[in-house]
Amino acid sequence: MTLLRTPADIGIADFARATGNTAKAPAKKEASKKRLRGVGTRAAEGAGGGLIHSPGGKLLAKTFALPTPGVAVAPVYPLADRLRLIDQLSVALDSFYVHLERKKAIYGFDPVRALGLLRLQTPALSDAEFHENLVQILARVRDRHVMFFGRATYGIAAVLPFTIETCWDGEGEIYLVTKTDADTVFKSLRPGARVSHWNGIPIDRYVRLTANVFDGGNEAAALARSLAFLTKRPLTQFGPPLEDWVDLRFSFDGVELQERFMWIGFDAAAAPSYPGVGRNLTGFGGDLLLMDLQNARRVLTAPHSFDAAPPKAPVPPSLGVPVILGSIARGVIDYGSVTTSHGTFAYVRFWSFRANDVDDLVNALAPVLATLPQNGLVFDIRGNTGGYIAAGERVLQLLSAQPVVPTRFQFRVTDLTRAMVDASDRFIKWRPSFVEAYRTGEAYTRGIPIEGEDADYNKVGRKYSGPVILISDALAFSTADMFAAGFIDNEIGKVICTDGNMAAAGGNNWTWDVVRIFNPDFRLDGKLKVDFVAGSLSVEIIDAFNTAGVSLSATATLLPGRVDDGDTAWTIHDGSLSHVVRDQPWMSSDLNVYLGRGSSGLDDLPNGVHLSLTMRRALRVRANEGRVLEDVGIVPDVLYRMTVRDVMEHNQDLFERAGQELSGGGLKQSEVEWQRALLAPTEN
């Protein structure tokens, strides 16, 4: 990542401030002035706060004033919680995180050592300093699957009332305002404005500086993420922005202009429901922050889309503009056609790979493909937020002329990962590999499909026989990375990428509570369930605890069992200690015991704190067999430069180019030279 400097070089405190240094809340009487400054009508309600409704009256979000400098806030990280959080992060990275040694070798940074040093300093740190230190350490891991959301008293996000995107005008890259918030009144700014400076810093330079806060595994991913979150900042990860305001310099029709904007707090009441994992606890690969971002953009720029729209009269399709005929799989998939000067082609857009069951997406898409034009398919996964890995990979069979070989997944071999695999039959396929690795000193297990066997990814077979073009970008994440790699490895068709690479997030991420579920401190014979159901701490239960090295006192009490997603959990209170016993038939026939602090060092995280990490790494197949997807990503067939027409007018040039590829057209000589220059460093 030669164009980016490390967070230490630029001072991450400038971009990850957790408290203070934000704009004062203007009073009501300043409402008219605020509109002229571009703050908009939402911020004018109350003391910088208000509600956002759709035109039909549906509550979508609330806005609020960010905290003013010097205003005291309640402590959010007591010392005991800080120490527990550092300890659990250390265990997570040191004993479970699959990419630890690889990341240390690539970036020369040891996050476990850094957490140890932070533990020594933490009693003297403010809440803001503690939070930003954690953000800095985890950002330097350079893995978007390592996600930490801390406590924030401010809300979900801080927003500005416009969106900026990048494109090319001739041979120069430019930054354009492409969308503005629906009910904001601006002094001068409007879509199409060309942005040159952000608070006096050239906009391209500012985007590169803030890219160091984001955990992209390659330069393209870090830059794309920096730009995507430029005007929608997640507060639970970074805290309020450093800037009290943003002075935006831009031009329109050749006239240089400048306008000031204040940050506004934002909480989406219509936030997307994150995928219910059900029993797919360990098969997820996705980006929750990007899901939030997409929803926030929809709330702010298209609130009408949340209302039931009246039927529109049919109109002739414009060249290069997809005509969406329907939506399936609960809005995950849009399908239709796109007409270009090279013909009319099928069009499918996957916004994510969210699914409840592994065959949901295949079963939803298969019958639709036969209704679409058969001379070529544009398969669009730009901005795809990921989801159920096996469900996404099984879609490939619908497009493939040969049996699909799915991605392989490896665990890192440690004492704790081996104990975890031994504790649940869910990972039975990996057990022999752990035994072999311990004998041979291998650092990773054998690569195995994440769910099922190869035959399970080919049960339905090919349902579209025409040529297929895949379109992606650097925001398409995790399961989308694996889908694109599988698309290439199984030789389905060409890939057009609007950035230099995809996110290169090559792994399967688990939340910490899932890690905890699969790592009980010990087990009890399933026959003891009768005693727990009866509400009795029987002699047999007490003896079983003693055998495991845990003594229950005479004052220990058993609370009634509670049903939790089909499981049953009982809590034993013993003085200041609390132990949880879970009946999980899908995991094992035994009862699993989770101590407040077990011998493995695992514990629950403090309330209000979220952590996820990469537990298994993805390996590519066929011609790329054994190649790691993380950090490396893919080599697309076409590196496409988005045009002004693309970002302002529904991607017409992009789809025109896809139609050219589907009809057998080639690259222009200037494009060949540009692509050779970009691809050469990747291939060496």
CSV table of N, CA, C and O in Angstrom, one decimal, residues 76-77 85 89 130-131 134-135 138 143-152 155-156 214-215 225 229 233-239 274 284 286-293 477 509 511-512 605-613:
chain,number,residue,atom,x,y,z
A,76,VAL,N,-17.9,5.7,30.2
A,76,VAL,CA,-18.5,4.5,29.4
A,76,VAL,C,-17.6,3.3,29.5
A,76,VAL,O,-18.0,2.2,29.2
A,77,TYR,N,-16.4,3.5,30.0
A,77,TYR,CA,-15.4,2.3,30.2
A,77,TYR,C,-14.8,2.3,31.6
A,77,TYR,O,-13.7,2.8,31.8
A,85,LEU,N,-12.0,-6.2,28.5
A,85,LEU,CA,-12.0,-6.0,27.1
A,85,LEU,C,-10.6,-6.3,26.5
A,85,LEU,O,-10.5,-7.0,25.5
A,89,LEU,N,-9.8,-9.3,23.9
A,89,LEU,CA,-9.2,-9.0,22.6
A,89,LEU,C,-7.9,-9.7,22.4
A,89,LEU,O,-7.6,-10.3,21.3
A,130,PHE,N,-8.8,5.8,25.6
A,130,PHE,CA,-8.9,4.3,25.6
A,130,PHE,C,-9.6,3.8,24.4
A,130,PHE,O,-9.1,2.9,23.7
A,131,HIS,N,-10.7,4.4,24.0
A,131,HIS,CA,-11.5,4.0,22.8
A,131,HIS,C,-10.6,4.1,21.6
A,131,HIS,O,-10.5,3.2,20.7
A,134,LEU,N,-7.9,1.5,21.1
A,134,LEU,CA,-8.4,0.2,20.6
A,134,LEU,C,-8.7,0.3,19.1
A,134,LEU,O,-8.3,-0.6,18.3
A,135,VAL,N,-9.3,1.4,18.7
A,135,VAL,CA,-9.5,1.6,17.2
A,135,VAL,C,-8.2,1.6,16.5
A,135,VAL,O,-8.1,0.9,15.4
A,138,LEU,N,-6.7,-2.1,16.3
A,138,LEU,CA,-7.4,-3.0,15.4
A,138,LEU,C,-7.4,-2.5,14.0
A,138,LEU,O,-7.4,-3.4,13.0
A,143,ASP,N,-7.7,-5.8,8.6
A,143,ASP,CA,-8.7,-6.8,8.3
A,143,ASP,C,-10.1,-6.3,8.7
A,143,ASP,O,-10.4,-6.1,9.8
A,144,ARG,N,-10.9,-6.1,7.7
A,144,ARG,CA,-12.3,-5.6,7.9
A,144,ARG,C,-13.2,-6.5,8.6
A,144,ARG,O,-14.2,-6.2,9.1
A,145,HIS,N,-12.8,-7.8,8.7
A,145,HIS,CA,-13.5,-8.8,9.5
A,145,HIS,C,-13.2,-8.6,11.0
A,145,HIS,O,-14.0,-9.1,11.8
A,146,VAL,N,-12.2,-7.9,11.4
A,146,VAL,CA,-11.9,-7.7,12.8
A,146,VAL,C,-12.6,-6.4,13.1
A,146,VAL,O,-12.1,-5.3,12.9
A,147,MET,N,-13.8,-6.5,13.6
A,147,MET,CA,-14.7,-5.3,13.8
A,147,MET,C,-14.9,-5.1,15.3
A,147,MET,O,-15.2,-6.1,16.0
A,148,PHE,N,-14.7,-3.9,15.7
A,148,PHE,CA,-14.9,-3.5,17.1
A,148,PHE,C,-15.8,-2.3,17.1
A,148,PHE,O,-15.5,-1.3,16.6
A,149,PHE,N,-17.0,-2.5,17.8
A,149,PHE,CA,-17.9,-1.4,18.0
A,149,PHE,C,-17.9,-1.2,19.5
A,149,PHE,O,-18.3,-2.1,20.3
A,150,GLY,N,-17.5,0.0,20.0
A,150,GLY,CA,-17.5,0.3,21.4
A,150,GLY,C,-18.7,1.0,21.9
A,150,GLY,O,-19.7,1.2,21.1
A,151,ARG,N,-18.7,1.4,23.1
A,151,ARG,CA,-19.8,2.2,23.7
A,151,ARG,C,-19.7,3.6,23.2
A,151,ARG,O,-18.7,4.3,23.2
A,152,ALA,N,-20.9,4.2,22.8
A,152,ALA,CA,-20.9,5.6,22.5
A,152,ALA,C,-22.2,6.2,23.0
A,152,ALA,O,-23.3,5.6,22.8
A,155,GLY,N,-24.9,8.0,19.7
A,155,GLY,CA,-25.8,7.5,18.7
A,155,GLY,C,-25.0,6.7,17.7
A,155,GLY,O,-23.9,6.3,17.9
A,156,ILE,N,-25.7,6.5,16.5
A,156,ILE,CA,-25.1,5.6,15.5
A,156,ILE,C,-24.1,6.2,14.6
A,156,ILE,O,-23.1,5.7,14.3
A,214,PHE,N,-9.4,3.2,8.2
A,214,PHE,CA,-10.2,2.0,7.8
A,214,PHE,C,-9.3,0.8,7.5
A,214,PHE,O,-8.2,0.9,7.2
A,215,ASP,N,-9.9,-0.3,7.8
A,215,ASP,CA,-9.2,-1.6,7.9
A,215,ASP,C,-9.2,-2.4,6.6
A,215,ASP,O,-9.4,-3.6,6.6
A,225,ARG,N,-13.4,2.6,1.0
A,225,ARG,CA,-14.1,2.7,2.3
A,225,ARG,C,-14.0,4.1,2.9
A,225,ARG,O,-15.0,4.6,3.4
A,229,PHE,N,-17.5,6.4,3.6
A,229,PHE,CA,-17.8,6.9,4.9
A,229,PHE,C,-17.4,8.4,5.1
A,229,PHE,O,-17.4,8.8,6.2
A,233,ARG,N,-20.2,9.1,9.2
A,233,ARG,CA,-19.2,8.6,10.1
A,233,ARG,C,-19.9,7.7,11.2
A,233,ARG,O,-20.7,8.2,11.9
A,234,PRO,N,-19.5,6.4,11.3
A,234,PRO,CA,-20.0,5.6,12.4
A,234,PRO,C,-19.4,6.0,13.7
A,234,PRO,O,-18.2,6.0,13.9
A,235,LEU,N,-20.3,6.3,14.7
A,235,LEU,CA,-19.9,6.8,16.0
A,235,LEU,C,-19.4,5.7,16.9
A,235,LEU,O,-18.5,5.9,17.7
A,236,THR,N,-20.0,4.5,16.8
A,236,THR,CA,-19.7,3.5,17.7
A,236,THR,C,-18.3,2.9,17.5
A,236,THR,O,-17.7,2.4,18.4
A,237,GLN,N,-17.8,3.1,16.3
A,237,GLN,CA,-16.4,2.7,16.0
A,237,GLN,C,-15.4,3.9,16.2
A,237,GLN,O,-14.4,3.7,16.8
A,238,PHE,N,-15.7,5.0,15.7
A,238,PHE,CA,-14.7,6.1,15.7
A,238,PHE,C,-15.1,7.3,16.6
A,238,PHE,O,-14.2,8.1,16.9
A,239,GLY,N,-16.3,7.4,17.1
A,239,GLY,CA,-16.7,8.6,17.9
A,239,GLY,C,-16.9,9.7,16.9
A,239,GLY,O,-16.7,9.7,15.7
A,274,TYR,N,-30.3,-7.1,10.6
A,274,TYR,CA,-29.1,-7.9,10.3
A,274,TYR,C,-29.5,-9.3,10.1
A,274,TYR,O,-30.5,-9.8,10.7
A,284,PHE,N,-20.9,-17.0,8.3
A,284,PHE,CA,-21.2,-15.7,7.9
A,284,PHE,C,-19.9,-15.0,7.4
A,284,PHE,O,-18.8,-15.2,7.9
A,286,GLY,N,-19.7,-10.9,6.3
A,286,GLY,CA,-20.4,-9.7,5.9
A,286,GLY,C,-19.9,-8.5,6.6
A,286,GLY,O,-19.1,-8.6,7.5
A,287,ASP,N,-20.5,-7.4,6.2
A,287,ASP,CA,-20.0,-6.0,6.7
A,287,ASP,C,-21.2,-5.3,7.2
A,287,ASP,O,-22.1,-4.8,6.5
A,288,LEU,N,-21.4,-5.3,8.6
A,288,LEU,CA,-22.5,-4.6,9.2
A,288,LEU,C,-22.4,-3.1,9.0
A,288,LEU,O,-23.5,-2.4,8.9
A,289,LEU,N,-21.2,-2.5,9.1
A,289,LEU,CA,-21.1,-1.1,8.9
A,289,LEU,C,-21.6,-0.6,7.5
A,289,LEU,O,-22.3,0.4,7.4
A,290,LEU,N,-21.3,-1.4,6.5
A,290,LEU,CA,-21.7,-1.0,5.1
A,290,LEU,C,-23.3,-1.2,5.0
A,290,LEU,O,-23.9,-0.4,4.3
A,291,MET,N,-23.8,-2.2,5.7
A,291,MET,CA,-25.3,-2.3,5.7
A,291,MET,C,-25.9,-1.0,6.3
A,291,MET,O,-26.9,-0.5,5.8
A,292,ASP,N,-25.3,-0.5,7.5
A,292,ASP,CA,-25.8,0.7,8.1
A,292,ASP,C,-25.7,1.9,7.1
A,292,ASP,O,-26.6,2.7,7.0
A,293,LEU,N,-24.6,2.0,6.4
A,293,LEU,CA,-24.3,3.1,5.5
A,293,LEU,C,-25.3,3.1,4.4
A,293,LEU,O,-25.9,4.2,4.1
A,477,PHE,N,-17.8,-7.1,-0.5
A,477,PHE,CA,-17.1,-7.6,0.7
A,477,PHE,C,-17.3,-9.0,1.0
A,477,PHE,O,-18.4,-9.5,0.9
A,509,ASN,N,-16.0,-14.7,9.3
A,509,ASN,CA,-16.0,-14.0,10.6
A,509,ASN,C,-17.1,-14.5,11.5
A,509,ASN,O,-18.2,-14.7,11.1
A,511,THR,N,-18.8,-13.5,15.5
A,511,THR,CA,-18.9,-12.6,16.6
A,511,THR,C,-18.3,-13.3,17.8
A,511,THR,O,-18.3,-14.5,17.9
A,512,TRP,N,-17.9,-12.5,18.8
A,512,TRP,CA,-17.3,-13.1,20.0
A,512,TRP,C,-18.3,-14.0,20.8
A,512,TRP,O,-17.8,-15.0,21.4
A,605,LEU,N,-17.9,-10.4,26.7
A,605,LEU,CA,-17.5,-9.0,26.6
A,605,LEU,C,-18.4,-8.1,27.5
A,605,LEU,O,-19.5,-8.5,27.8
A,606,PRO,N,-17.9,-7.0,27.9
A,606,PRO,CA,-18.8,-6.0,28.6
A,606,PRO,C,-20.0,-5.7,27.8
A,606,PRO,O,-19.9,-5.6,26.5
A,607,ASN,N,-21.1,-5.4,28.4
A,607,ASN,CA,-22.3,-5.0,27.7
A,607,ASN,C,-22.1,-3.8,26.8
A,607,ASN,O,-21.3,-2.9,27.2
A,608,GLY,N,-22.7,-3.8,25.6
A,608,GLY,CA,-22.6,-2.7,24.7
A,608,GLY,C,-21.3,-2.7,23.9
A,608,GLY,O,-21.1,-1.7,23.2
A,609,VAL,N,-20.6,-3.8,23.9
A,609,VAL,CA,-19.3,-3.9,23.1
A,609,VAL,C,-19.5,-5.0,22.1
A,609,VAL,O,-19.9,-6.1,22.5
A,610,HIS,N,-19.1,-4.8,20.9
A,610,HIS,CA,-19.2,-5.8,19.8
A,610,HIS,C,-17.8,-6.1,19.3
A,610,HIS,O,-17.0,-5.2,19.1
A,611,LEU,N,-17.5,-7.4,19.1
A,611,LEU,CA,-16.3,-7.8,18.5
A,611,LEU,C,-16.5,-9.0,17.5
A,611,LEU,O,-17.3,-9.9,17.8
A,612,SER,N,-15.9,-8.9,16.3
A,612,SER,CA,-15.9,-10.1,15.5
A,612,SER,C,-14.5,-10.2,14.9
A,612,SER,O,-13.7,-9.3,14.9
A,613,LEU,N,-14.2,-11.4,14.5
A,613,LEU,CA,-12.8,-11.7,14.0
A,613,LEU,C,-12.9,-12.8,13.0
A,613,LEU,O,-13.9,-13.6,12.9
